[in-house]
Coordinates of C-alpha atoms and ligand atoms in Angstrom, one line a residue:
M1 CA 0.0 0.0 0.0
S2 CA 1.4 3.5 -0.8
R3 CA 2.3 5.8 2.0
Q4 CA -0.3 8.3 0.8
I5 CA -3.1 5.7 1.0
A6 CA -1.8 4.5 4.4
G7 CA -2.0 8.2 5.6
I8 CA -5.6 8.5 4.5
I9 CA -6.6 5.2 6.1
S10 CA -5.4 6.7 9.4
D11 CA -8.6 8.9 9.2
L12 CA -10.5 5.7 9.8
E13 CA -11.5 4.7 13.3
R14 CA -11.5 1.1 12.2
I15 CA -11.5 -1.0 9.1
L16 CA -14.6 -3.1 8.6
L17 CA -13.6 -4.9 5.4
D18 CA -10.1 -5.2 4.0
A19 CA -9.3 -5.2 0.3
T20 CA -8.7 -8.9 0.1
T21 CA -12.0 -9.8 1.9
I22 CA -13.9 -7.4 -0.5
Q23 CA -12.2 -8.8 -3.6
E24 CA -12.9 -12.5 -2.6
R25 CA -16.6 -11.7 -2.0
V26 CA -17.0 -9.7 -5.2
I27 CA -15.6 -12.6 -7.2
A28 CA -18.0 -15.1 -5.5
M29 CA -20.9 -12.7 -6.3
A30 CA -19.8 -12.5 -9.9
Q31 CA -19.8 -16.3 -10.2
E32 CA -23.3 -16.5 -8.8
I33 CA -24.6 -13.9 -11.2
Q34 CA -22.9 -15.6 -14.1
R35 CA -24.6 -18.9 -13.2
D36 CA -28.0 -17.2 -12.8
Y37 CA -27.8 -15.4 -16.2
A38 CA -26.1 -18.2 -18.2
D39 CA -26.7 -17.7 -22.0
K40 CA -28.4 -14.3 -21.4
E41 CA -27.3 -10.7 -22.3
L42 CA -27.2 -8.6 -19.2
Q43 CA -28.1 -4.9 -19.1
V44 CA -26.4 -3.4 -16.1
V45 CA -27.6 -0.1 -14.6
C46 CA -25.0 1.2 -12.2
L47 CA -25.9 3.9 -9.7
M48 CA -23.2 6.5 -9.7
D49 CA -21.0 7.5 -8.1
G50 CA -20.9 5.2 -5.1
A51 CA -21.2 1.8 -7.0
L52 CA -18.4 2.7 -9.4
F53 CA -15.7 0.6 -7.9
F54 CA -17.9 -2.3 -6.9
M55 CA -19.4 -2.4 -10.4
A56 CA -16.0 -2.3 -12.1
D57 CA -14.6 -5.2 -10.1
L58 CA -17.8 -7.2 -10.3
L59 CA -18.4 -7.0 -14.0
R60 CA -14.8 -7.8 -14.9
H61 CA -15.4 -11.3 -13.3
I62 CA -18.7 -12.0 -15.2
N63 CA -18.1 -13.8 -18.5
L64 CA -21.4 -12.9 -20.2
P65 CA -22.4 -10.3 -22.8
I66 CA -23.0 -7.1 -20.8
R67 CA -24.2 -3.6 -21.8
L68 CA -23.4 -1.1 -19.2
H69 CA -25.6 2.0 -18.4
T70 CA -25.0 4.5 -15.6
L71 CA -27.5 6.5 -13.6
S72 CA -26.4 9.4 -11.4
V73 CA -28.5 9.6 -8.3
S74 CA -28.0 11.4 -5.0
S75 CA -29.7 11.6 -1.7
Y76 CA -27.0 12.4 0.7
D77 CA -25.9 15.8 -0.5
G78 CA -22.3 14.9 0.6
G79 CA -23.2 14.4 4.2
T80 CA -23.8 11.4 6.4
Q81 CA -27.6 11.2 6.4
S82 CA -30.2 10.8 3.6
S83 CA -31.9 14.0 2.7
G84 CA -35.2 12.1 2.3
T85 CA -35.4 12.7 -1.5
V86 CA -33.7 11.0 -4.4
Q87 CA -32.4 13.2 -7.1
M88 CA -32.0 11.6 -10.5
P89 CA -32.3 12.6 -14.2
E90 CA -35.8 13.5 -15.4
K91 CA -35.5 11.3 -18.5
L92 CA -33.9 7.8 -18.5
L93 CA -32.0 7.5 -21.8
F94 CA -31.6 3.8 -22.1
D95 CA -33.8 1.2 -23.7
L96 CA -34.3 -1.7 -21.4
S97 CA -37.6 -2.9 -22.7
G98 CA -37.8 -6.8 -22.7
K99 CA -34.3 -7.0 -21.4
H100 CA -32.7 -8.6 -18.3
V101 CA -31.6 -5.8 -16.0
L102 CA -29.2 -6.0 -13.1
L103 CA -29.3 -2.8 -11.0
I104 CA -26.0 -2.3 -9.0
D105 CA -25.6 -0.1 -6.0
D106 CA -23.0 0.3 -3.2
I107 CA -25.0 0.2 0.0
L108 CA -28.5 -0.2 1.3
D109 CA -29.3 2.3 4.0
S110 CA -32.8 3.6 4.4
G111 CA -33.7 1.8 1.1
L112 CA -35.3 5.0 -0.4
T113 CA -32.8 5.2 -3.3
L114 CA -33.2 1.6 -4.4
I115 CA -37.0 1.4 -4.0
T116 CA -37.3 4.7 -6.0
V117 CA -35.0 3.5 -8.8
Q118 CA -36.5 0.0 -9.0
E119 CA -40.0 1.5 -9.3
R120 CA -38.9 3.9 -12.1
L121 CA -37.1 1.2 -14.0
R122 CA -40.2 -1.2 -13.8
V123 CA -42.7 1.5 -14.8
E124 CA -40.7 3.4 -17.4
C125 CA -38.5 0.8 -18.9
N126 CA -40.6 -2.4 -18.9
P127 CA -37.7 -4.9 -18.5
A128 CA -38.1 -8.6 -18.9
S129 CA -36.6 -9.0 -15.4
L130 CA -35.1 -6.8 -12.8
R131 CA -32.7 -7.9 -10.1
T132 CA -30.5 -5.9 -7.7
A133 CA -26.9 -6.4 -6.5
I134 CA -25.5 -4.4 -3.6
L135 CA -22.2 -4.7 -1.8
L136 CA -23.3 -3.7 1.7
D137 CA -26.5 -4.1 3.6
K138 CA -26.6 -1.9 6.7
Q139 CA -28.4 -3.6 9.5
R140 CA -30.9 -1.1 10.6
P141 CA -34.7 -0.8 10.9
R142 CA -36.2 0.4 7.6
S143 CA -39.6 1.3 6.5
F144 CA -39.2 0.3 2.8
D145 CA -39.4 -3.4 1.9
V146 CA -36.7 -3.5 -0.9
S147 CA -36.0 -6.7 -2.6
I148 CA -32.3 -7.4 -3.2
E149 CA -31.1 -10.6 -4.9
Y150 CA -27.4 -10.3 -4.4
I151 CA -25.8 -9.0 -1.2
G152 CA -22.1 -8.8 -0.5
F153 CA -21.9 -8.2 3.2
E154 CA -24.2 -7.3 6.1
I155 CA -22.6 -4.5 8.2
E156 CA -23.4 -2.6 11.3
D157 CA -25.4 0.6 11.2
A158 CA -22.5 3.1 10.9
F159 CA -21.4 5.6 8.3
V160 CA -18.7 4.0 6.2
V161 CA -16.3 5.2 3.5
G162 CA -14.0 3.6 0.9
Y163 CA -14.3 1.3 -2.1
G164 CA -16.6 3.9 -3.9
M165 CA -18.3 5.4 -0.8
D166 CA -17.5 8.9 0.2
Y167 CA -17.7 11.6 2.8
Q168 CA -18.1 14.9 0.9
G169 CA -16.4 13.5 -2.1
H170 CA -13.4 12.1 -0.2
Y171 CA -12.2 8.5 0.5
R172 CA -13.9 6.8 -2.6
H173 CA -10.5 5.5 -3.8
L174 CA -9.6 3.6 -0.6
P175 CA -9.3 -0.2 -1.4
C176 CA -10.9 -1.1 2.0
I177 CA -14.1 0.0 3.8
G178 CA -14.1 1.6 7.2
V179 CA -15.7 3.8 9.7
L180 CA -14.4 7.4 9.9
N181 CA -12.8 8.5 13.1
P182 CA -15.4 10.8 14.9
N183 CA -12.5 12.8 16.4
H184 CA -11.6 13.9 12.9
F185 CA -15.3 14.4 12.0
P186 CA -17.2 15.5 15.1
Q187 CA -20.3 16.3 12.9
I188 CA -20.8 12.6 12.1
Ligands
LIG1 P1 -30.6 5.1 1.1 O1 -31.4 5.8 0.0 O2 -30.8 5.7 2.4 O3 -30.7 3.6 1.1 O4 -29.1 5.4 0.8 C1 -28.4 4.9 -0.2 C2 -27.3 5.7 -0.8 O5 -26.8 6.6 0.1 C3 -26.3 4.8 -1.3 O6 -26.5 4.5 -2.6 C4 -25.0 5.5 -0.9 O7 -24.6 6.2 -2.1 C5 -25.3 6.5 0.1 N1 -24.9 5.9 1.5 C6 -25.7 5.3 2.4 N2 -25.0 5.0 3.5 C7 -23.8 5.4 3.2 C8 -22.6 5.3 4.0 O8 -22.5 4.8 5.1 N3 -21.5 5.8 3.4 C9 -21.5 6.4 2.2 N4 -22.6 6.5 1.5 C10 -23.7 6.0 2.0
LIG2 MG1 -25.3 5.5 -4.0

């Protein structure tokens, strides 16, 4: 690990998932998805920016025809709590009608983002099938009943960064996932 990354990692109170653990699980998820979609073309919709690193690693281990689409969504406004509304483009520019769609996101927190996007994709795009893959499932009470077919890890209810997930745009490039040190970030 470079000295620069090691310095940034010291902003973490603790590491929840190291890089090797993440990579092993992502490969296992890719193998499961490849088995489930054998002989099919997969239309991937990746929620940006948080799922960028997870998607990139996952898809490179799936040996199937894939078309990749991205959708920019935000609900956190750079902070550590959902704003309660999901911002996304007014018009979806991809044609998913009659196709097999895999929606990819980084983390399930309140569930608002995924339930909102799943509903829009079903209503506006009419896919043949829609499944969802996430890396992290935060263990917390939630009022939305979101169906997720592929889950990487269940984690405690804490604000995490790394491997795509950010705090005010920082830390996305960390190869591991951890909890920020509250002494550095008293507002968390
Ligand atoms: P939800 O709509 O409350 O489920 O939040 C989901 C979105 O918020 C995810 O797609 C992430 O981008 C972001 N998010 C939720 N929890 C965290 C976290 O602990 N760290 C960084 N981003 C998070
Ligand atoms: Mg996200």
